[in-house]
Amino acid sequence: AGFGGSGGGGGGGGGGDEEESRIGLWFSTEMDPGQIGMACTRLGVSPPPILSFDPASGEPLPVLLRALEGLAAKPGAFIVVDSLTPFGLMPAVEAVNATIAAGRRNGWRPLFIAQTNKAEQVAGSNQLLYAPDITADIVLDAFGRRELRITKNRVGAEFVSYFLVTPDGRFAPP
């Protein structure tokens, strides 16, 4: 399951050169650059700048904070942090707050991914649930299909979007 989306402003529209990638940074403690590239292909976007971090090599928080300071992403770009779990309890809260603050200053849209516990809740501090403006879960429905469930939305109905998943795994408008 994942959750995310806070800060930032409009963006994402337009076309041409502006659309090279709507993802300004993918900071991952879970996937290697090849896996991130495959995910971007499925989403139909160009691979973004990728910062893959092995938690066994140290603490991810200082690396994320330095990356946010030097990031030149355009307003409206998504900043993906995948996953918060290796940060640890309070560093994960600090990572969320710092990324949201950077998003608000620069017009970015932070997107956080976190694991859930057996109770289907985000593992870690409850502060992780309060900070983002939108909280979403991907759950299996009664037929075993994946369902994107929005459980909190401070943005409003304009956030809602419908899409199809094509036979080759890409997302497309209905």
N, CA and C atoms as an extended XYZ file, in Angstrom:
522
Properties=species:S:1:pos:R:3:atomname:S:1:resname:S:1:resid:I:1 pbc="F F F"
N         0.847       -1.174        0.000 N   ALA     1
C         0.000        0.000        0.000 CA  ALA     1
C         0.887        1.229        0.000 C   ALA     1
N         0.354        2.316       -0.459 N   GLY     2
C         1.118        3.550       -0.489 CA  GLY     2
C         0.273        4.700       -0.023 C   GLY     2
N         0.901        5.808        0.194 N   PHE     3
C         0.165        7.015        0.514 CA  PHE     3
C         0.977        8.168        0.029 C   PHE     3
N         0.353        9.307       -0.163 N   GLY     4
C         1.173       10.427       -0.566 CA  GLY     4
C         0.392       11.606       -1.060 C   GLY     4
N         1.173       12.541       -1.574 N   GLY     5
C         0.610       13.712       -2.199 CA  GLY     5
C         0.383       14.841       -1.232 C   GLY     5
N         1.265       15.786       -1.196 N   SER     6
C         1.050       16.961       -0.376 CA  SER     6
C         1.919       18.077       -0.893 C   SER     6
N         1.494       19.283       -0.645 N   GLY     7
C         2.280       20.425       -1.085 CA  GLY     7
C         2.115       20.624       -2.565 C   GLY     7
N         3.016       21.367       -3.125 N   GLY     8
C         3.003       21.574       -4.565 CA  GLY     8
C         1.811       22.381       -4.995 C   GLY     8
N         1.738       22.600       -6.242 N   GLY     9
C         0.632       23.344       -6.786 CA  GLY     9
C         0.160       22.662       -8.023 C   GLY     9
N        -0.364       23.437       -8.917 N   GLY    10
C        -0.864       22.889      -10.164 CA  GLY    10
C         0.217       22.174      -10.912 C   GLY    10
N         0.154       22.240      -12.171 N   GLY    11
C         1.220       21.620      -12.958 CA  GLY    11
C         0.754       20.349      -13.588 C   GLY    11
N         1.622       19.806      -14.373 N   GLY    12
C         1.324       18.550      -15.016 CA  GLY    12
C         0.662       18.709      -16.358 C   GLY    12
N         0.152       19.883      -16.689 N   GLY    13
C        -0.523       20.060      -17.961 CA  GLY    13
C         0.467       20.298      -19.070 C   GLY    13
N        -0.032       20.861      -20.134 N   GLY    14
C         0.873       21.228      -21.221 CA  GLY    14
C         1.228       20.057      -22.085 C   GLY    14
N         2.369       20.124      -22.704 N   GLY    15
C         2.780       19.053      -23.588 CA  GLY    15
C         4.160       19.355      -24.086 C   GLY    15
N         4.572       18.628      -25.076 N   GLY    16
C         5.867       18.860      -25.687 CA  GLY    16
C         7.002       18.664      -24.718 C   GLY    16
N         7.983       19.558      -24.743 N   ASP    17
C         9.173       19.428      -23.923 CA  ASP    17
C         8.881       19.454      -22.425 C   ASP    17
N         7.797       20.130      -22.022 N   GLU    18
C         7.464       20.197      -20.602 CA  GLU    18
C         7.133       18.821      -20.044 C   GLU    18
N         6.700       17.892      -20.888 N   GLU    19
C         6.217       16.606      -20.430 CA  GLU    19
C         7.287       15.529      -20.409 C   GLU    19
N         8.588       15.876      -20.552 N   GLU    20
C         9.599       14.833      -20.636 CA  GLU    20
C         9.501       13.858      -19.465 C   GLU    20
N         9.256       14.325      -18.270 N   SER    21
C         8.966       13.470      -17.130 CA  SER    21
C         8.237       14.300      -16.096 C   SER    21
N         7.141       13.768      -15.611 N   ARG    22
C         6.408       14.456      -14.574 CA  ARG    22
C         6.950       14.082      -13.206 C   ARG    22
N         7.972       13.243      -13.180 N   ILE    23
C         8.609       12.847      -11.926 CA  ILE    23
C         9.942       13.578      -11.846 C   ILE    23
N        10.106       14.411      -10.836 N   GLY    24
C        11.323       15.198      -10.702 CA  GLY    24
C        12.453       14.454      -10.015 C   GLY    24
N        12.115       13.481       -9.171 N   LEU    25
C        13.114       12.674       -8.467 CA  LEU    25
C        12.426       11.416       -7.965 C   LEU    25
N        13.120       10.300       -8.083 N   TRP    26
C        12.658        9.051       -7.482 CA  TRP    26
C        13.748        8.619       -6.517 C   TRP    26
N        13.485        8.801       -5.219 N   PHE    27
C        14.415        8.396       -4.161 CA  PHE    27
C        13.943        7.043       -3.662 C   PHE    27
N        14.752        6.009       -3.855 N   SER    28
C        14.298        4.668       -3.512 CA  SER    28
C        15.248        3.959       -2.566 C   SER    28
N        14.668        3.377       -1.536 N   THR    29
C        15.397        2.477       -0.651 CA  THR    29
C        14.956        1.044       -0.928 C   THR    29
N        14.098        0.851       -1.935 N   GLU    30
C        13.512       -0.461       -2.210 CA  GLU    30
C        13.898       -1.022       -3.580 C   GLU    30
N        13.969       -0.169       -4.593 N   MET    31
C        14.160       -0.651       -5.961 CA  MET    31
C        15.460       -0.121       -6.546 C   MET    31
N        16.011       -0.900       -7.474 N   ASP    32
C        17.199       -0.429       -8.179 CA  ASP    32
C        16.761        0.386       -9.395 C   ASP    32
N        17.666        1.128      -10.028 N   PRO    33
C        17.286        1.987      -11.156 CA  PRO    33
C        16.581        1.246      -12.295 C   PRO    33
N        16.955       -0.010      -12.556 N   GLY    34
C        16.287       -0.769      -13.619 CA  GLY    34
C        14.818       -1.003      -13.318 C   GLY    34
N        14.501       -1.319      -12.068 N   GLN    35
C        13.111       -1.520      -11.678 CA  GLN    35
C        12.322       -0.213      -11.758 C   GLN    35
N        12.949        0.880      -11.376 N   ILE    36
C        12.288        2.183      -11.456 CA  ILE    36
C        12.026        2.533      -12.919 C   ILE    36
N        13.003        2.265      -13.787 N   GLY    37
C        12.818        2.509      -15.218 CA  GLY    37
C        11.643        1.723      -15.778 C   GLY    37
N        11.501        0.462      -15.368 N   MET    38
C        10.365       -0.350      -15.830 CA  MET    38
C         9.043        0.227      -15.320 C   MET    38
N         9.028        0.705      -14.061 N   ALA    39
C         7.810        1.314      -13.525 CA  ALA    39
C         7.445        2.558      -14.322 C   ALA    39
N         8.429        3.375      -14.689 N   CYS    40
C         8.172        4.579      -15.483 CA  CYS    40
C         7.633        4.217      -16.864 C   CYS    40
N         8.161        3.161      -17.452 N   THR    41
C         7.652        2.704      -18.750 CA  THR    41
C         6.179        2.340      -18.634 C   THR    41
N         5.816        1.640      -17.557 N   ARG    42
C         4.408        1.276      -17.355 CA  ARG    42
C         3.535        2.501      -17.147 C   ARG    42
N         4.096        3.540      -16.504 N   LEU    43
C         3.340        4.773      -16.280 CA  LEU    43
C         3.321        5.672      -17.509 C   LEU    43
N         4.177        5.364      -18.504 N   GLY    44
C         4.221        6.160      -19.730 CA  GLY    44
C         4.988        7.458      -19.582 C   GLY    44
N         5.948        7.510      -18.660 N   VAL    45
C         6.766        8.714      -18.474 CA  VAL    45
C         8.234        8.356      -18.653 C   VAL    45
N         9.022        9.345      -18.997 N   SER    46
C        10.458        9.143      -19.108 CA  SER    46
C        11.044        8.881      -17.729 C   SER    46
N        12.077        8.047      -17.649 N   PRO    47
C        12.706        7.840      -16.346 CA  PRO    47
C        13.236        9.163      -15.787 C   PRO    47
N        12.963        9.425      -14.518 N   PRO    48
C        13.405       10.671      -13.887 CA  PRO    48
C        14.813       10.520      -13.338 C   PRO    48
N        15.343       11.576      -12.731 N   PRO    49
C        16.563       11.402      -11.950 CA  PRO    49
C        16.277       10.382      -10.832 C   PRO    49
N        17.146        9.387      -10.712 N   ILE    50
C        16.939        8.312       -9.745 CA  ILE    50
C        18.059        8.348       -8.722 C   ILE    50
N        17.685        8.295       -7.466 N   LEU    51
C        18.653        8.183       -6.385 CA  LEU    51
C        18.287        6.921       -5.617 C   LEU    51
N        19.001        5.844       -5.922 N   SER    52
C        18.758        4.562       -5.279 CA  SER    52
C        19.715        4.449       -4.097 C   SER    52
N        19.164        4.197       -2.912 N   PHE    53
C        19.958        4.202       -1.691 CA  PHE    53
C        19.825        2.859       -0.984 C   PHE    53
N        20.947        2.264       -0.635 N   ASP    54
C        20.954        1.007        0.108 CA  ASP    54
C        21.003        1.339        1.595 C   ASP    54
N        19.922        1.063        2.345 N   PRO    55
C        19.899        1.390        3.769 CA  PRO    55
C        21.018        0.715        4.570 C   PRO    55
N        21.586       -0.362        4.054 N   ALA    56
C        22.689       -1.027        4.758 CA  ALA    56
C        23.948       -0.159        4.769 C   ALA    56
N        23.991        0.848        3.877 N   SER    57
C        25.182        1.701        3.795 CA  SER    57
C        25.116        2.922        4.710 C   SER    57
N        24.030        3.082        5.441 N   GLY    58
C        23.922        4.216        6.345 CA  GLY    58
C        22.493        4.695        6.484 C   GLY    58
N        22.352        5.909        6.955 N   GLU    59
C        21.035        6.503        7.180 CA  GLU    59
C        20.549        7.210        5.919 C   GLU    59
N        19.325        6.907        5.462 N   PRO    60
C        18.835        7.547        4.235 CA  PRO    60
C        18.426        9.011        4.389 C   PRO    60
N        18.055        9.456        5.601 N   LEU    61
C        17.534       10.818        5.777 CA  LEU    61
C        18.507       11.901        5.312 C   LEU    61
N        19.791       11.910        5.736 N   PRO    62
C        20.685       12.974        5.268 CA  PRO    62
C        20.851       12.980        3.743 C   PRO    62
N        20.823       11.805        3.136 N   VAL    63
C        20.962       11.720        1.673 CA  VAL    63
C        19.737       12.340        0.997 C   VAL    63
N        18.543       12.032        1.507 N   LEU    64
C        17.324       12.623        0.953 CA  LEU    64
C        17.328       14.138        1.126 C   LEU    64
N        17.694       14.618        2.304 N   LEU    65
C        17.695       16.064        2.559 CA  LEU    65
C        18.654       16.792        1.616 C   LEU    65
N        19.847       16.223        1.375 N   ARG    66
C        20.793       16.837        0.428 CA  ARG    66
C        20.224       16.824       -0.987 C   ARG    66
N        19.567       15.735       -1.358 N   ALA    67
C        18.978       15.643       -2.705 CA  ALA    67
C        17.904       16.705       -2.893 C   ALA    67
N        17.080       16.936       -1.882 N   LEU    68
C        16.020       17.946       -1.981 CA  LEU    68
C        16.601       19.349       -2.106 C   LEU    68
N        17.703       19.620       -1.396 N   GLU    69
C        18.336       20.947       -1.456 CA  GLU    69
C        18.825       21.279       -2.856 C   GLU    69
N        19.398       20.309       -3.542 N   GLY    70
C        19.990       20.575       -4.857 CA  GLY    70
C        19.097       20.235       -6.028 C   GLY    70
N        17.848       19.884       -5.779 N   LEU    71
C        16.957       19.423       -6.841 CA  LEU    71
C        16.449       20.585       -7.690 C   LEU    71
N        16.495       20.411       -8.996 N   ALA    72
C        16.045       21.441       -9.932 CA  ALA    72
C        14.800       20.989      -10.677 C   ALA    72
N        13.898       20.303       -9.990 N   ALA    73
C        12.665       19.836      -10.627 CA  ALA    73
C        11.724       21.007      -10.879 C   ALA    73
N        10.924       20.892      -11.932 N   LYS    74
C         9.968       21.945      -12.286 CA  LYS    74
C         8.752       21.900      -11.369 C   LYS    74
N         8.068       23.026      -11.210 N   PRO    75
C         6.814       23.014      -10.457 CA  PRO    75
C         5.848       21.997      -11.067 C   PRO    75
N         5.140       21.295      -10.209 N   GLY    76
C         4.213       20.264      -10.657 CA  GLY    76
C         4.834       18.879      -10.715 C   GLY    76
N         6.154       18.787      -10.600 N   ALA    77
C         6.824       17.492      -10.668 CA  ALA    77
C         6.552       16.681       -9.408 C   ALA    77
N         6.432       15.377       -9.583 N   PHE    78
C         6.293       14.470       -8.455 CA  PHE    78
C         7.669       14.149       -7.894 C   PHE    78
N         7.769       14.120       -6.580 N   ILE    79
C         8.974       13.695       -5.879 CA  ILE    79
C         8.585       12.412       -5.148 C   ILE    79
N         9.094       11.281       -5.615 N   VAL    80
C         8.710        9.972       -5.079 CA  VAL    80
C         9.730        9.543       -4.025 C   VAL    80
N         9.242        9.180       -2.854 N   VAL    81
C        10.086        8.612       -1.792 CA  VAL    81
C         9.565        7.203       -1.535 C   VAL    81
N        10.367        6.215       -1.909 N   ASP    82
C         9.967        4.804       -1.876 CA  ASP    82
C        11.081        3.991       -1.221 C   ASP    82
N        10.971        3.589       -0.124 N   SER    83
C         9.895        3.511        0.838 CA  SER    83
C        10.335        4.196        2.133 C   SER    83
N         9.382        4.603        2.929 N   LEU    84
C         9.682        5.260        4.195 CA  LEU    84
C        10.137        4.291        5.277 C   LEU    84
N         9.787        3.035        5.154 N   THR    85
C        10.061        2.056        6.210 CA  THR    85
C        11.528        1.999        6.628 C   THR    85
N        12.517        1.951        5.694 N   PRO    86
C        13.920        1.870        6.127 CA  PRO    86
C        14.441        3.123        6.842 C   PRO    86
N        13.697        4.219        6.803 N   PHE    87
C        14.134        5.423        7.496 CA  PHE    87
C        14.092        5.243        9.010 C   PHE    87
N        13.200        4.411        9.491 N   GLY    88
C        12.987        4.300       10.930 CA  GLY    88
C        11.863        5.238       11.331 C   GLY    88
N        11.387        5.090       12.543 N   LEU    89
C        10.179        5.780       12.986 CA  LEU    89
C        10.244        7.306       12.879 C   LEU    89
N        11.062        7.960       13.658 N   MET    90
C        11.084        9.424       13.646 CA  MET    90
C        11.804       10.002       12.421 C   MET    90
N        12.866        9.367       11.908 N   PRO    91
C        13.434        9.880       10.659 CA  PRO    91
C        12.443        9.845        9.494 C   PRO    91
N        11.528        8.874        9.488 N   ALA    92
C        10.504        8.838        8.438 CA  ALA    92
C         9.581       10.043        8.542 C   ALA    92
N         9.224       10.398        9.764 N   VAL    93
C         8.389       11.593        9.981 CA  VAL    93
C         9.139       12.831        9.502 C   VAL    93
N        10.422       12.928        9.837 N   GLU    94
C        11.227       14.072        9.398 CA  GLU    94
C        11.350       14.106        7.875 C   GLU    94
N        11.505       12.936        7.250 N   ALA    95
C        11.590       12.867        5.784 CA  ALA    95
C        10.302       13.357        5.145 C   ALA    95
N         9.159       12.930        5.683 N   VAL    96
C         7.859       13.366        5.153 CA  VAL    96
C         7.713       14.872        5.307 C   VAL    96
N         7.979       15.397        6.505 N   ASN    97
C         7.809       16.832        6.747 CA  ASN    97
C         8.746       17.665        5.880 C   ASN    97
N        10.003       17.240        5.738 N   ALA    98
C        10.968       17.992        4.928 CA  ALA    98
C        10.591       17.952        3.448 C   ALA    98
N        10.118       16.813        2.978 N   THR    99
C         9.736       16.693        1.566 CA  THR    99
C         8.484       17.510        1.274 C   THR    99
N         7.533       17.490        2.192 N   ILE   100
C         6.319       18.305        2.020 CA  ILE   100
C         6.684       19.790        2.022 C   ILE   100
N         7.556       20.205        2.942 N   ALA   101
C         7.968       21.616        2.998 CA  ALA   101
C         8.670       22.023        1.698 C   ALA   101
N         9.568       21.181        1.202 N   ALA   102
C        10.247       21.471       -0.071 CA  ALA   102
C         9.236       21.517       -1.210 C   ALA   102
N         8.253       20.627       -1.166 N   GLY   103
C         7.206       20.629       -2.185 CA  GLY   103
C         6.402       21.911       -2.192 C   GLY   103
N         6.076       22.391       -1.026 N   ARG   104
C         5.300       23.634       -0.941 CA  ARG   104
C         6.116       24.833       -1.408 C   ARG   104
N         7.409       24.851       -1.087 N   ARG   105
C         8.278       25.961       -1.524 CA  ARG   105
C         8.479       25.969       -3.039 C   ARG   105
N         8.554       24.778       -3.641 N   ASN   106
C         8.937       24.673       -5.043 CA  ASN   106
C         7.823       24.247       -5.990 C   ASN   106
N         6.631       24.029       -5.456 N   GLY   107
C         5.521       23.625       -6.305 CA  GLY   107
C         5.584       22.159       -6.726 C   GLY   107
N         6.306       21.335       -5.979 N   TRP   108
C         6.391       19.904       -6.287 CA  TRP   108
C         5.255       19.157       -5.602 C   TRP   108
N         5.053       17.918       -6.059 N   ARG   109
C         4.035       17.050       -5.474 CA  ARG   109
C         4.711       15.820       -4.875 C   ARG   109
N         4.957       15.820       -3.577 N   PRO   110
C         5.568       14.643       -2.960 CA  PRO   110
C         4.634       13.435       -2.986 C   PRO   110
N         5.209       12.277       -3.216 N   LEU   111
C         4.479       11.013       -3.203 CA  LEU   111
C         5.294       10.048       -2.358 C   LEU   111
N         4.700        9.542       -1.290 N   PHE   112
C         5.393        8.655       -0.360 CA  PHE   112
C         4.819        7.252       -0.475 C   PHE   112
N         5.682        6.278       -0.394 N   ILE   113
C         5.260        4.881       -0.422 CA  ILE   113
C         5.727        4.252        0.881 C   ILE   113
N         4.829        3.517        1.531 N   ALA   114
C         5.169        2.869        2.791 CA  ALA   114
C         4.458        1.529        2.877 C   ALA   114
N         5.053        0.616        3.607 N   GLN   115
C         4.424       -0.671        3.835 CA  GLN   115
C         3.342       -0.533        4.894 C   GLN   115
N         2.475       -1.539        4.919 N   THR   116
C         1.442       -1.572        5.944 CA  THR   116
C         1.705       -2.740        6.884 C   THR   116
N         1.096       -2.644        8.062 N   ASN   117
C         1.198       -3.732        9.021 CA  ASN   117
C         0.050       -4.709        8.804 C   ASN   117
N        -0.074       -5.702        9.686 N   LYS   118
C        -1.126       -6.716        9.527 CA  LYS   118
C        -2.531       -6.128        9.608 C   LYS   118
N        -2.665       -5.001       10.266 N   ALA   119
C        -3.967       -4.333       10.391 CA  ALA   119
C        -4.251       -3.435        9.186 C   ALA   119
N        -3.400       -3.524        8.129 N   GLU   120
C        -3.558       -2.716        6.914 CA  GLU   120
C        -3.403       -1.223        7.195 C   GLU   120
N        -2.591       -0.873        8.189 N   GLN   121
C        -2.294        0.517        8.497 CA  GLN   121
C        -0.830        0.774        8.176 C   GLN   121
N        -0.513        2.036        7.872 N   VAL   122
C         0.877        2.381        7.583 CA  VAL   122
C         1.720        2.057        8.798 C   VAL   122
N         2.790        1.318        8.559 N   ALA   123
C         3.692        0.960        9.648 CA  ALA   123
C         4.448        2.204       10.091 C   ALA   123
N         4.454        2.481       11.375 N   GLY   124
C         5.184        3.634       11.883 CA  GLY   124
C         4.289        4.602       12.615 C   GLY   124
N         4.783        5.803       12.777 N   SER   125
C         4.105        6.840       13.544 CA  SER   125
C         2.804        7.280       12.873 C   SER   125
N         1.798        7.591       13.704 N   ASN   126
C         0.546        8.139       13.166 CA  ASN   126
C         0.778        9.475       12.471 C   ASN   126
N         1.888       10.163       12.807 N   GLN   127
C         2.198       11.424       12.151 CA  GLN   127
C         2.365       11.234       10.643 C   GLN   127
N         2.747       10.037       10.226 N   LEU   128
C         2.899        9.773        8.792 CA  LEU   128
C         1.558        9.855        8.075 C   LEU   128
N         0.472        9.594        8.784 N   LEU   129
C        -0.857        9.666        8.167 CA  LEU   129
C        -1.426       11.073        8.185 C   LEU   129
N        -1.022       11.886        9.146 N   TYR   130
C        -1.599       13.224        9.276 CA  TYR   130
C        -0.969       14.239        8.339 C   TYR   130
N         0.297       14.106        8.012 N   ALA   131
C         1.005       15.122        7.228 CA  ALA   131
C         0.535       15.226        5.777 C   ALA   131
N         0.393       14.124        5.031 N   PRO   132
C         0.003       14.260        3.620 CA  PRO   132
C        -1.425       14.774        3.458 C   PRO   132
N        -1.675       15.440        2.336 N   ASP   133
C        -3.008       15.948        2.020 CA  ASP   133
C        -3.915       14.864        1.464 C   ASP   133
N        -3.320       13.843        0.877 N   ILE   134
C        -4.092       12.752        0.292 CA  ILE   134
C        -3.483       11.443        0.785 C   ILE   134
N        -4.330       10.548        1.237 N   THR   135
C        -3.879        9.225        1.640 CA  THR   135
C        -4.620        8.205        0.788 C   THR   135
N        -3.864        7.292        0.197 N   ALA   136
C        -4.469        6.281       -0.674 CA  ALA   136
C        -3.868        4.924       -0.354 C   ALA   136
N        -4.669        3.907       -0.551 N   ASP   137
C        -4.218        2.533       -0.373 CA  ASP   137
C        -4.523        1.759       -1.644 C   ASP   137
N        -3.684        0.803       -1.944 N   ILE   138
C        -3.982       -0.139       -3.020 CA  ILE   138
C        -4.315       -1.446       -2.331 C   ILE   138
N        -5.560       -1.884       -2.497 N   VAL   139
C        -6.039       -3.086       -1.819 CA  VAL   139
C        -6.611       -4.036       -2.861 C   VAL   139
N        -6.743       -5.286       -2.466 N   LEU   140
C        -7.404       -6.261       -3.324 CA  LEU   140
C        -8.900       -6.235       -3.038 C   LEU   140
N        -9.717       -6.166       -4.117 N   ASP   141
C       -11.157       -6.194       -3.910 CA  ASP   141
C       -11.617       -7.651       -3.775 C   ASP   141
N       -12.925       -7.854       -3.687 N   ALA   142
C       -13.483       -9.193       -3.476 CA  ALA   142
C       -13.148      -10.159       -4.611 C   ALA   142
N       -12.797       -9.629       -5.793 N   PHE   143
C       -12.483      -10.477       -6.944 CA  PHE   143
C       -10.978      -10.618       -7.169 C   PHE   143
N       -10.170      -10.072       -6.253 N   GLY   144
C        -8.725      -10.180       -6.378 CA  GLY   144
C        -8.091       -9.126       -7.260 C   GLY   144
N        -8.884       -8.124       -7.663 N   ARG   145
C        -8.346       -7.027       -8.473 CA  ARG   145
C        -7.805       -5.954       -7.555 C   ARG   145
N        -6.802       -5.214       -8.043 N   ARG   146
C        -6.252       -4.112       -7.258 CA  ARG   146
C        -7.176       -2.901       -7.352 C   ARG   146
N        -7.421       -2.297       -6.224 N   GLU   147
C        -8.288       -1.124       -6.154 CA  GLU   147
C        -7.516        0.004       -5.483 C   GLU   147
N        -7.531        1.181       -6.096 N   LEU   148
C        -6.931        2.358       -5.494 CA  LEU   148
C        -8.013        3.024       -4.660 C   LEU   148
N        -7.816        3.045       -3.354 N   ARG   149
C        -8.817        3.576       -2.442 CA  ARG   149
C        -8.276        4.849       -1.807 C   ARG   149
N        -8.947        5.974       -2.043 N   ILE   150
C        -8.574        7.255       -1.442 CA  ILE   150
C        -9.250        7.306       -0.075 C   ILE   150
N        -8.447        7.344        0.978 N   THR   151
C        -9.006        7.327        2.327 CA  THR   151
C        -9.002        8.707        2.984 C   THR   151
N        -8.231        9.648        2.434 N   LYS   152
C        -8.236       11.035        2.908 CA  LYS   152
C        -7.904       11.919        1.721 C   LYS   152
N        -8.648       13.009        1.573 N   ASN   153
C        -8.408       13.908        0.452 CA  ASN   153
C        -8.734       15.333        0.877 C   ASN   153
N        -7.704       16.112        1.181 N   ARG   154
C        -7.898       17.528        1.523 CA  ARG   154
C        -7.957       18.403        0.277 C   ARG   154
N        -7.678       17.825       -0.883 N   VAL   155
C        -7.602       18.599       -2.116 CA  VAL   155
C        -8.980       18.811       -2.718 C   VAL   155
N        -9.848       17.820       -2.640 N   GLY   156
C       -11.189       17.948       -3.173 CA  GLY   156
C       -11.402       17.103       -4.408 C   GLY   156
N       -12.586       17.227       -4.966 N   ALA   157
C       -13.009       16.358       -6.062 CA  ALA   157
C       -12.160       16.512       -7.318 C   ALA   157
N       -11.506       17.674       -7.513 N   GLU   158
C       -10.695       17.855       -8.722 CA  GLU   158
C        -9.522       16.887       -8.787 C   GLU   158
N        -9.219       16.240       -7.657 N   PHE   159
C        -8.138       15.253       -7.632 CA  PHE   159
C        -8.556       13.947       -8.310 C   PHE   159
N        -9.836       13.631       -8.286 N   VAL   160
C       -10.313       12.336       -8.767 CA  VAL   160
C       -10.040       12.193      -10.259 C   VAL   160
N        -9.516       11.040      -10.634 N   SER   161
C        -9.194       10.777      -12.025 CA  SER   161
C        -9.472        9.318      -12.331 C   SER   161
N       -10.042        9.061      -13.493 N   TYR   162
C       -10.301        7.691      -13.912 CA  TYR   162
C        -9.265        7.294      -14.942 C   TYR   162
N        -8.902        6.022      -14.965 N   PHE   163
C        -7.922        5.546      -15.936 CA  PHE   163
C        -8.151        4.068      -16.200 C   PHE   163
N        -7.592        3.616      -17.296 N   LEU   164
C        -7.606        2.208      -17.667 CA  LEU   164
C        -6.190        1.671      -17.594 C   LEU   164
N        -6.060        0.387      -17.383 N   VAL   165
C        -4.769       -0.278      -17.500 CA  VAL   165
C        -4.856       -1.116      -18.772 C   VAL   165
N        -3.992       -0.807      -19.750 N   THR   166
C        -4.017       -1.504      -21.036 CA  THR   166
C        -3.472       -2.926      -20.883 C   THR   166
N        -3.711       -3.789      -21.857 N   PRO   167
C        -3.205       -5.167      -21.762 CA  PRO   167
C        -1.691       -5.266      -21.568 C   PRO   167
N        -0.938       -4.248      -22.040 N   ASP   168
C         0.514       -4.294      -21.842 CA  ASP   168
C         0.938       -3.623      -20.528 C   ASP   168
N        -0.032       -3.286      -19.651 N   GLY   169
C         0.290       -2.767      -18.326 CA  GLY   169
C         0.431       -1.266      -18.240 C   GLY   169
N         0.165       -0.516      -19.308 N   ARG   170
C         0.267        0.948      -19.265 CA  ARG   170
C        -1.043        1.545      -18.754 C   ARG   170
N        -0.927        2.754      -18.215 N   PHE   171
C        -2.102        3.498      -17.788 CA  PHE   171
C        -2.553        4.396      -18.932 C   PHE   171
N        -3.872        4.486      -19.145 N   ALA   172
C        -4.398        5.277      -20.256 CA  ALA   172
C        -5.718        5.908      -19.828 C   ALA   172
N        -6.070        7.043      -20.460 N   PRO   173
C        -7.383        7.633      -20.153 CA  PRO   173
C        -8.490        6.715      -20.660 C   PRO   173
N        -9.649        6.743      -20.011 N   PRO   174
C       -10.755        5.858      -20.434 CA  PRO   174
C       -11.332        6.268      -21.777 C   PRO   174
